[in-house]
PDB file of C-alpha atoms in Angstrom:
ATOM      1  CA  MET A  82     100.330  95.114  90.358  1.00  0.00           C
ATOM      2  CA  ALA A  83      96.707  93.918  90.183  1.00  0.00           C
ATOM      3  CA  LEU A  84      94.532  95.517  87.549  1.00  0.00           C
ATOM      4  CA  THR A  85      91.349  97.234  88.633  1.00  0.00           C
ATOM      5  CA  LEU A  86      88.143  96.946  86.644  1.00  0.00           C
ATOM      6  CA  GLY A  87      88.537 100.564  85.566  1.00  0.00           C
ATOM      7  CA  ASN A  88      91.951  99.853  84.026  1.00  0.00           C
ATOM      8  CA  VAL A  89      90.629  96.691  82.391  1.00  0.00           C
ATOM      9  CA  ALA A  90      87.732  98.659  80.895  1.00  0.00           C
ATOM     10  CA  ILE A  91      90.134 101.219  79.382  1.00  0.00           C
ATOM     11  CA  ILE A  92      92.388  98.530  77.904  1.00  0.00           C
ATOM     12  CA  VAL A  93      89.404  96.614  76.505  1.00  0.00           C
ATOM     13  CA  THR A  94      88.119  99.803  74.874  1.00  0.00           C
ATOM     14  CA  LEU A  95      91.494 100.400  73.205  1.00  0.00           C
ATOM     15  CA  TYR A  96      91.647  96.819  71.985  1.00  0.00           C
ATOM     16  CA  GLU A  97      88.099  97.037  70.644  1.00  0.00           C
ATOM     17  CA  LYS A  98      89.088 100.111  68.655  1.00  0.00           C
ATOM     18  CA  GLU A  99      92.205  98.448  67.228  1.00  0.00           C
ATOM     19  CA  ILE A 100      90.353  95.267  66.260  1.00  0.00           C
ATOM     20  CA  SER A 101      87.506  97.294  64.765  1.00  0.00           C
ATOM     21  CA  GLU A 102      89.947  99.314  62.650  1.00  0.00           C
ATOM     22  CA  CYS A 103      91.640  96.129  61.487  1.00  0.00           C
ATOM     23  CA  SER A 104      88.325  94.510  60.605  1.00  0.00           C
ATOM     24  CA  MET A 105      87.140  97.626  58.774  1.00  0.00           C
ATOM     25  CA  THR A 106      90.355  97.761  56.765  1.00  0.00           C
ATOM     26  CA  GLN A 107      89.992  94.139  55.728  1.00  0.00           C
ATOM     27  CA  GLN A 108      86.319  94.574  54.820  1.00  0.00           C
ATOM     28  CA  LEU A 109      87.105  97.583  52.630  1.00  0.00           C
ATOM     29  CA  GLY A 110      89.703  95.475  50.874  1.00  0.00           C
ATOM     30  CA  SER A 111      92.366  98.169  50.940  1.00  0.00           C
ATOM     31  CA  VAL A 112      95.869  97.158  49.915  1.00  0.00           C
ATOM     32  CA  GLN A 113      98.088  96.824  52.945  1.00  0.00           C
ATOM     33  CA  THR A 114     101.581  98.160  52.476  1.00  0.00           C
ATOM     34  CA  ASN A 115     102.775  96.303  55.567  1.00  0.00           C
ATOM     35  CA  PRO A 116     100.315  93.889  57.254  1.00  0.00           C
ATOM     36  CA  PHE A 117     102.965  92.664  59.689  1.00  0.00           C
ATOM     37  CA  LEU A 118     102.243  95.556  62.050  1.00  0.00           C
ATOM     38  CA  GLU A 119      98.602  94.555  62.343  1.00  0.00           C
ATOM     39  CA  LYS A 120      99.580  90.940  62.865  1.00  0.00           C
ATOM     40  CA  LEU A 121     101.991  91.811  65.675  1.00  0.00           C
ATOM     41  CA  THR A 122      99.387  94.079  67.288  1.00  0.00           C
ATOM     42  CA  LEU A 123      96.723  91.369  67.120  1.00  0.00           C
ATOM     43  CA  GLN A 124      99.129  88.797  68.550  1.00  0.00           C
ATOM     44  CA  LYS A 125      99.877  91.106  71.459  1.00  0.00           C
ATOM     45  CA  ILE A 126      96.144  91.568  72.071  1.00  0.00           C
ATOM     46  CA  GLN A 127      95.699  87.792  71.884  1.00  0.00           C
ATOM     47  CA  GLN A 128      98.299  87.373  74.631  1.00  0.00           C
ATOM     48  CA  ASP A 129      96.825  90.105  76.841  1.00  0.00           C
ATOM     49  CA  LEU A 130      93.150  89.112  76.711  1.00  0.00           C
ATOM     50  CA  PRO A 131      93.501  85.932  78.867  1.00  0.00           C
ATOM     51  CA  ARG A 132      95.296  87.976  81.532  1.00  0.00           C
ATOM     52  CA  LEU A 133      92.555  90.589  81.431  1.00  0.00           C
ATOM     53  CA  LEU A 134      89.956  87.836  81.761  1.00  0.00           C
ATOM     54  CA  ARG A 135      91.726  86.474  84.843  1.00  0.00           C
ATOM     55  CA  ALA A 136      91.820  89.974  86.330  1.00  0.00           C
ATOM     56  CA  VAL A 137      88.073  90.368  85.712  1.00  0.00           C
ATOM     57  CA  ASN A 138      87.330  86.987  87.323  1.00  0.00           C
ATOM     58  CA  GLU A 139      88.847  88.296  90.548  1.00  0.00           C
ATOM     59  CA  HIS A 140      85.972  90.807  90.813  1.00  0.00           C
ATOM     60  CA  ARG A 141      82.932  88.567  90.364  1.00  0.00           C
ATOM     61  CA  SER A 142      80.878  90.588  92.838  1.00  0.00           C
ATOM     62  CA  SER A 143      81.240  93.808  90.832  1.00  0.00           C
ATOM     63  CA  LYS A 144      78.499  95.133  88.570  1.00  0.00           C
ATOM     64  CA  LEU A 145      80.990  95.461  85.699  1.00  0.00           C
ATOM     65  CA  TYR A 146      81.982  91.791  85.860  1.00  0.00           C
ATOM     66  CA  GLN A 147      79.449  90.406  83.378  1.00  0.00           C
ATOM     67  CA  LEU A 148      79.840  93.327  80.965  1.00  0.00           C
ATOM     68  CA  LEU A 149      83.640  93.153  80.814  1.00  0.00           C
ATOM     69  CA  LYS A 150      83.643  89.368  80.618  1.00  0.00           C
ATOM     70  CA  SER A 151      81.262  89.363  77.658  1.00  0.00           C
ATOM     71  CA  LYS A 152      83.321  92.060  75.917  1.00  0.00           C
ATOM     72  CA  ILE A 153      86.525  90.065  76.343  1.00  0.00           C
ATOM     73  CA  GLN A 154      84.830  86.909  75.033  1.00  0.00           C
ATOM     74  CA  ASP A 155      83.586  88.822  71.996  1.00  0.00           C
ATOM     75  CA  LEU A 156      87.077  90.189  71.397  1.00  0.00           C
ATOM     76  CA  LEU A 157      88.553  86.684  71.555  1.00  0.00           C
ATOM     77  CA  ASP A 158      86.014  85.424  69.021  1.00  0.00           C
ATOM     78  CA  HIS A 159      86.502  88.381  66.707  1.00  0.00           C
ATOM     79  CA  LEU A 160      90.271  88.240  67.105  1.00  0.00           C
ATOM     80  CA  ASP A 161      90.509  84.825  65.453  1.00  0.00           C
ATOM     81  CA  GLU A 162      88.725  86.140  62.374  1.00  0.00           C
ATOM     82  CA  CYS A 163      90.974  89.194  62.197  1.00  0.00           C
ATOM     83  CA  LEU A 164      94.103  87.068  62.543  1.00  0.00           C
ATOM     84  CA  TYR A 165      92.937  84.830  59.716  1.00  0.00           C
ATOM     85  CA  GLU A 166      92.267  87.833  57.488  1.00  0.00           C
ATOM     86  CA  VAL A 167      95.616  89.408  58.358  1.00  0.00           C
ATOM     87  CA  ASP A 168      97.421  86.124  57.659  1.00  0.00           C
ATOM     88  CA  SER A 169      95.793  86.041  54.238  1.00  0.00           C
ATOM     89  CA  ALA A 170      96.803  89.645  53.614  1.00  0.00           C
ATOM     90  CA  THR A 171     100.358  88.836  54.736  1.00  0.00           C
ATOM     91  CA  SER A 172     100.573  85.926  52.321  1.00  0.00           C
ATOM     92  CA  GLU A 173      99.305  88.095  49.488  1.00  0.00           C
ATOM     93  CA  PHE A 174     101.779  90.796  50.440  1.00  0.00           C
ATOM     94  CA  LEU A 175     104.693  88.345  50.327  1.00  0.00           C
ATOM     95  CA  LYS A 176     103.526  86.883  47.034  1.00  0.00           C
ATOM     96  CA  ARG A 177     103.175  90.329  45.507  1.00  0.00           C
ATOM     97  CA  TYR A 178     106.579  91.381  46.739  1.00  0.00           C
ATOM     98  CA  GLU A 179     108.139  88.145  45.550  1.00  0.00           C
ATOM     99  CA  LYS A 180     106.565  88.642  42.139  1.00  0.00           C
ATOM    100  CA  GLU A 181     107.841  92.206  41.941  1.00  0.00           C
ATOM    101  CA  THR A 182     111.280  91.033  43.016  1.00  0.00           C
ATOM    102  CA  ILE A 183     111.328  88.325  40.343  1.00  0.00           C
ATOM    103  CA  GLN A 184     110.263  90.820  37.702  1.00  0.00           C
ATOM    104  CA  ALA A 185     112.994  93.191  38.788  1.00  0.00           C
ATOM    105  CA  SER A 186     115.498  90.350  38.741  1.00  0.00           C
ATOM    106  CA  ASP A 187     114.441  89.345  35.226  1.00  0.00           C
ATOM    107  CA  SER A 188     114.918  92.887  33.994  1.00  0.00           C
ATOM    108  CA  ASP A 189     118.324  93.046  35.622  1.00  0.00           C
ATOM    109  CA  ALA A 190     119.270  89.709  34.064  1.00  0.00           C
ATOM    110  CA  LEU A 191     119.443  91.370  30.661  1.00  0.00           C
ATOM    111  CA  THR A 192     122.438  93.415  31.740  1.00  0.00           C
ATOM    112  CA  THR A 193     124.004  91.221  34.426  1.00  0.00           C
ATOM    113  CA  SER A 194     125.145  87.620  34.669  1.00  0.00           C
ATOM    114  CA  GLU A 195     123.227  84.769  36.270  1.00  0.00           C
ATOM    115  CA  PRO A 196     125.284  84.626  39.515  1.00  0.00           C
ATOM    116  CA  GLU A 197     124.724  88.320  40.011  1.00  0.00           C
ATOM    117  CA  VAL A 198     120.962  87.787  39.614  1.00  0.00           C
ATOM    118  CA  ASP A 199     120.914  85.177  42.361  1.00  0.00           C
ATOM    119  CA  GLU A 200     123.013  87.386  44.603  1.00  0.00           C
ATOM    120  CA  THR A 201     120.731  90.381  43.985  1.00  0.00           C
ATOM    121  CA  LYS A 202     117.679  88.255  44.679  1.00  0.00           C
ATOM    122  CA  GLY A 203     119.162  87.035  47.953  1.00  0.00           C
ATOM    123  CA  GLU A 204     120.043  90.567  48.951  1.00  0.00           C
ATOM    124  CA  ASN A 205     116.514  91.724  48.140  1.00  0.00           C
ATOM    125  CA  TYR A 206     115.064  89.003  50.326  1.00  0.00           C
ATOM    126  CA  ALA A 207     117.479  89.854  53.137  1.00  0.00           C
ATOM    127  CA  SER A 208     116.785  93.576  52.888  1.00  0.00           C
ATOM    128  CA  LEU A 209     113.043  92.881  52.734  1.00  0.00           C
ATOM    129  CA  ARG A 210     113.226  90.723  55.834  1.00  0.00           C
ATOM    130  CA  LYS A 211     115.244  93.331  57.760  1.00  0.00           C
ATOM    131  CA  ARG A 212     112.971  96.149  56.655  1.00  0.00           C
ATOM    132  CA  LEU A 213     109.812  94.262  57.571  1.00  0.00           C
ATOM    133  CA  LEU A 214     111.169  93.255  60.955  1.00  0.00           C
ATOM    134  CA  ALA A 215     112.406  96.774  61.612  1.00  0.00           C
ATOM    135  CA  ASP A 216     109.086  98.304  60.586  1.00  0.00           C
ATOM    136  CA  GLY A 217     107.141  95.817  62.678  1.00  0.00           C
ATOM    137  CA  LYS A 218     109.208  96.321  65.800  1.00  0.00           C
ATOM    138  CA  THR A 219     109.228 100.081  65.517  1.00  0.00           C
ATOM    139  CA  SER A 220     105.508 100.250  64.882  1.00  0.00           C
ATOM    140  CA  LEU A 221     104.794  97.834  67.703  1.00  0.00           C
ATOM    141  CA  LEU A 222     106.916  99.885  70.064  1.00  0.00           C
ATOM    142  CA  ASP A 223     105.141 103.025  68.897  1.00  0.00           C
ATOM    143  CA  ALA A 224     101.767 101.390  69.513  1.00  0.00           C
ATOM    144  CA  GLU A 225     102.831 100.222  72.963  1.00  0.00           C
ATOM    145  CA  ASN A 226     104.266 103.644  73.789  1.00  0.00           C
ATOM    146  CA  SER A 227     101.069 105.314  72.603  1.00  0.00           C
ATOM    147  CA  SER A 228      98.970 102.988  74.761  1.00  0.00           C
ATOM    148  CA  SER A 229     101.268 103.575  77.743  1.00  0.00           C
ATOM    149  CA  GLU A 230     101.080 107.339  77.237  1.00  0.00           C
ATOM    150  CA  LYS A 231      97.282 107.189  77.173  1.00  0.00           C
ATOM    151  CA  MET A 232      97.250 105.155  80.377  1.00  0.00           C
ATOM    152  CA  ASN A 233      99.727 107.539  82.009  1.00  0.00           C
ATOM    153  CA  ASP A 234      97.680 110.562  80.945  1.00  0.00           C
ATOM    154  CA  TYR A 235      94.537 108.926  82.322  1.00  0.00           C
ATOM    155  CA  HIS A 236      96.177 108.150  85.668  1.00  0.00           C
ATOM    156  CA  GLU A 237      97.719 111.624  85.863  1.00  0.00           C
ATOM    157  CA  THR A 238      94.294 113.160  85.249  1.00  0.00           C
ATOM    158  CA  ILE A 239      92.769 111.038  88.009  1.00  0.00           C
ATOM    159  CA  GLN A 240      95.596 111.928  90.388  1.00  0.00           C
ATOM    160  CA  GLU A 241      95.234 115.639  89.632  1.00  0.00           C
ATOM    161  CA  ASP A 242      91.487 115.444  90.263  1.00  0.00           C
ATOM    162  CA  LEU A 243      92.087 113.600  93.529  1.00  0.00           C
ATOM    163  CA  LEU A 244      94.684 116.138  94.621  1.00  0.00           C
ATOM    164  CA  GLY A 245      92.299 118.983  93.831  1.00  0.00           C
ATOM    165  CA  GLU A 246      89.457 117.328  95.739  1.00  0.00           C
ATOM    166  CA  LEU A 247      91.744 116.537  98.673  1.00  0.00           C
ATOM    167  CA  GLY A 248      92.921 120.151  98.776  1.00  0.00           C
ATOM    168  CA  THR A 249      89.332 121.402  98.768  1.00  0.00           C
ATOM    169  CA  LEU A 250      88.377 118.887 101.453  1.00  0.00           C
ATOM    170  CA  ALA A 251      91.367 119.860 103.586  1.00  0.00           C
ATOM    171  CA  SER A 252      90.449 123.550 103.295  1.00  0.00           C
ATOM    172  CA  ALA A 253      86.843 122.819 104.251  1.00  0.00           C
ATOM    173  CA  LEU A 254      87.944 120.707 107.225  1.00  0.00           C
ATOM    174  CA  LYS A 255      90.342 123.424 108.325  1.00  0.00           C
ATOM    175  CA  SER A 256      87.606 126.070 108.166  1.00  0.00           C
ATOM    176  CA  SER A 257      85.191 123.800 110.046  1.00  0.00           C
ATOM    177  CA  ALA A 258      87.824 123.106 112.704  1.00  0.00           C
ATOM    178  CA  ARG A 259      88.449 126.810 113.185  1.00  0.00           C
ATOM    179  CA  SER A 260      84.723 127.531 113.444  1.00  0.00           C
ATOM    180  CA  LEU A 261      84.249 124.694 115.939  1.00  0.00           C
ATOM    181  CA  SER A 262      87.222 125.892 117.990  1.00  0.00           C
ATOM    182  CA  ALA A 263      85.782 129.425 118.110  1.00  0.00           C
ATOM    183  CA  LYS A 264      82.385 128.087 119.216  1.00  0.00           C
ATOM    184  CA  ILE A 265      84.007 125.948 121.901  1.00  0.00           C
ATOM    185  CA  VAL A 266      85.891 128.987 123.211  1.00  0.00           C
ATOM    186  CA  ASP A 267      82.647 131.008 123.257  1.00  0.00           C
ATOM    187  CA  ASP A 268      80.841 128.211 125.098  1.00  0.00           C
ATOM    188  CA  ALA A 269      83.679 127.950 127.611  1.00  0.00           C
ATOM    189  CA  ASN A 270      83.535 131.692 128.241  1.00  0.00           C
ATOM    190  CA  LEU A 271      79.755 131.524 128.642  1.00  0.00           C
ATOM    191  CA  VAL A 272      79.994 128.623 131.097  1.00  0.00           C
ATOM    192  CA  SER A 273      82.689 130.433 133.065  1.00  0.00           C
ATOM    193  CA  GLU A 274      80.595 133.596 133.194  1.00  0.00           C
ATOM    194  CA  THR A 275      77.529 131.625 134.292  1.00  0.00           C
ATOM    195  CA  GLY A 276      79.541 129.956 137.060  1.00  0.00           C
ATOM    196  CA  GLU A 277      80.779 133.312 138.294  1.00  0.00           C
ATOM    197  CA  ASN A 278      77.224 134.702 138.328  1.00  0.00           C
ATOM    198  CA  MET A 279      75.982 131.676 140.264  1.00  0.00           C
ATOM    199  CA  MET A 280      78.739 132.116 142.831  1.00  0.00           C
ATOM    200  CA  LYS A 281      77.830 135.796 143.171  1.00  0.00           C
ATOM    201  CA  ASN A 282      74.150 134.912 143.632  1.00  0.00           C
ATOM    202  CA  LEU A 283      75.024 132.274 146.222  1.00  0.00           C
ATOM    203  CA  THR A 284      77.153 134.756 148.138  1.00  0.00           C
ATOM    204  CA  LEU A 285      74.359 137.326 147.935  1.00  0.00           C
ATOM    205  CA  MET A 286      71.725 134.863 149.187  1.00  0.00           C
ATOM    206  CA  GLN A 287      73.948 133.804 152.054  1.00  0.00           C
ATOM    207  CA  SER A 288      74.481 137.449 152.952  1.00  0.00           C
ATOM    208  CA  VAL A 289      70.718 138.125 152.833  1.00  0.00           C
ATOM    209  CA  GLY A 290      70.033 135.069 154.995  1.00  0.00           C
ATOM    210  CA  THR A 291      72.625 136.150 157.522  1.00  0.00           C
ATOM    211  CA  ASN A 292      71.186 139.680 157.635  1.00  0.00           C
ATOM    212  CA  LEU A 293      67.630 138.389 158.085  1.00  0.00           C
ATOM    213  CA  ASN A 294      68.661 136.093 160.904  1.00  0.00           C
ATOM    214  CA  ALA A 295      70.527 138.940 162.553  1.00  0.00           C
ATOM    215  CA  TYR A 296      67.526 141.268 162.165  1.00  0.00           C
ATOM    216  CA  LEU A 297      65.116 138.668 163.564  1.00  0.00           C
ATOM    217  CA  SER A 298      67.357 137.947 166.509  1.00  0.00           C
ATOM    218  CA  GLU A 299      67.740 141.634 167.198  1.00  0.00           C
ATOM    219  CA  LYS A 300      63.990 142.380 167.119  1.00  0.00           C
ATOM    220  CA  THR A 301      62.770 139.352 169.045  1.00  0.00           C
ATOM    221  CA  GLY A 302      65.673 138.869 171.327  1.00  0.00           C
ATOM    222  CA  GLY A 303      65.731 135.198 170.504  1.00  0.00           C
ATOM    223  CA  LYS A 304      62.226 134.576 171.993  1.00  0.00           C
ATOM    224  CA  ILE A 305      60.643 133.033 168.905  1.00  0.00           C
ATOM    225  CA  THR A 306      60.309 129.336 169.609  1.00  0.00           C
ATOM    226  CA  ILE A 307      58.158 126.526 168.319  1.00  0.00           C
ATOM    227  CA  PHE A 308      55.649 127.005 171.150  1.00  0.00           C
ATOM    228  CA  PHE A 309      55.308 130.686 170.261  1.00  0.00           C
ATOM    229  CA  MET A 310      54.657 129.805 166.639  1.00  0.00           C
ATOM    230  CA  ILE A 311      51.960 127.278 167.672  1.00  0.00           C
ATOM    231  CA  LYS A 312      50.216 129.876 169.790  1.00  0.00           C
ATOM    232  CA  THR A 313      50.369 132.365 166.936  1.00  0.00           C
ATOM    233  CA  MET A 314      48.809 129.864 164.553  1.00  0.00           C
ATOM    234  CA  ALA A 315      46.060 129.082 167.057  1.00  0.00           C
ATOM    235  CA  PHE A 316      45.341 132.788 167.517  1.00  0.00           C
ATOM    236  CA  VAL A 317      45.105 133.293 163.763  1.00  0.00           C
ATOM    237  CA  PHE A 318      42.747 130.320 163.446  1.00  0.00           C
ATOM    238  CA  VAL A 319      40.468 131.581 166.236  1.00  0.00           C
ATOM    239  CA  LEU A 320      40.446 135.052 164.736  1.00  0.00           C
ATOM    240  CA  PHE A 321      39.492 133.634 161.373  1.00  0.00           C
ATOM    241  CA  PHE A 322      36.674 131.579 162.933  1.00  0.00           C
ATOM    242  CA  ILE A 323      35.273 134.642 164.692  1.00  0.00           C
ATOM    243  CA  MET A 324      35.294 136.609 161.466  1.00  0.00           C
ATOM    244  CA  VAL A 325      33.390 133.855 159.675  1.00  0.00           C
ATOM    245  CA  VAL A 326      30.754 133.755 162.443  1.00  0.00           C
ATOM    246  CA  LEU A 327      30.334 137.496 162.325  1.00  0.00           C
ATOM    247  CA  THR A 328      29.846 137.450 158.568  1.00  0.00           C
ATOM    248  CA  LYS A 329      27.067 134.906 159.030  1.00  0.00           C
ATOM    249  CA  ILE A 330      25.264 136.682 161.883  1.00  0.00           C
ATOM    250  CA  LEU A 331      25.493 140.352 160.930  1.00  0.00           C
ATOM    251  CA  PRO A 332      23.567 140.120 157.628  1.00  0.00           C
ATOM    252  CA  LYS A 333      20.542 138.615 159.486  1.00  0.00           C
ATOM    253  CA  MET A 334      20.314 141.444 161.992  1.00  0.00           C
TER     254      MET A 334
END
């Protein structure tokens, strides 16, 4: 599964914290009871950083590309220093343990024979090796499990937020759909009512026209023709002309 820049940013932040804690511990000069855990953790980070860098290079057009790339480069540079310091601490740890083992063997040599001393020394080395390996593996697994749990919690939080937003969006869309459906029904009823009113008006106008034609035919007996209308217009025009002449002549008398 391809890593997104968001996942890479989270992993880089975790690695920065681990390397910073390691560097701070070495700078304070505290005595490490078991530096193998830090060494294994740093080696794991050293293996993961090139893969993270390749994942970042697949998103060159993103705004986070330069930032994440520079952070990974800084981690790689700082990681070499931390590994060197942890290697030194590991060597000192082994020397100190070897010295303590030799001192314990010398004290036991006063009461035991020489072969028993060699056998005890070998057993101490074997038990030390098993204990160190066991502690390193367990701690590494714990660190990996802790990192995985953080990633899982982060993804679960994102998924819960998305589910909540999707539920809210679905509710809003449902309400909008219902409102739109109600408005469409109202508009359809209004259009239907308007159509019915127009049909009623058309029927009424046709009825009025029919009644007027019937009334006109009844009163005139069908004698109104175009010639009759021309004569009527001529009569009205002549009457109007006479009235105008009278209005001009009568005031002078």
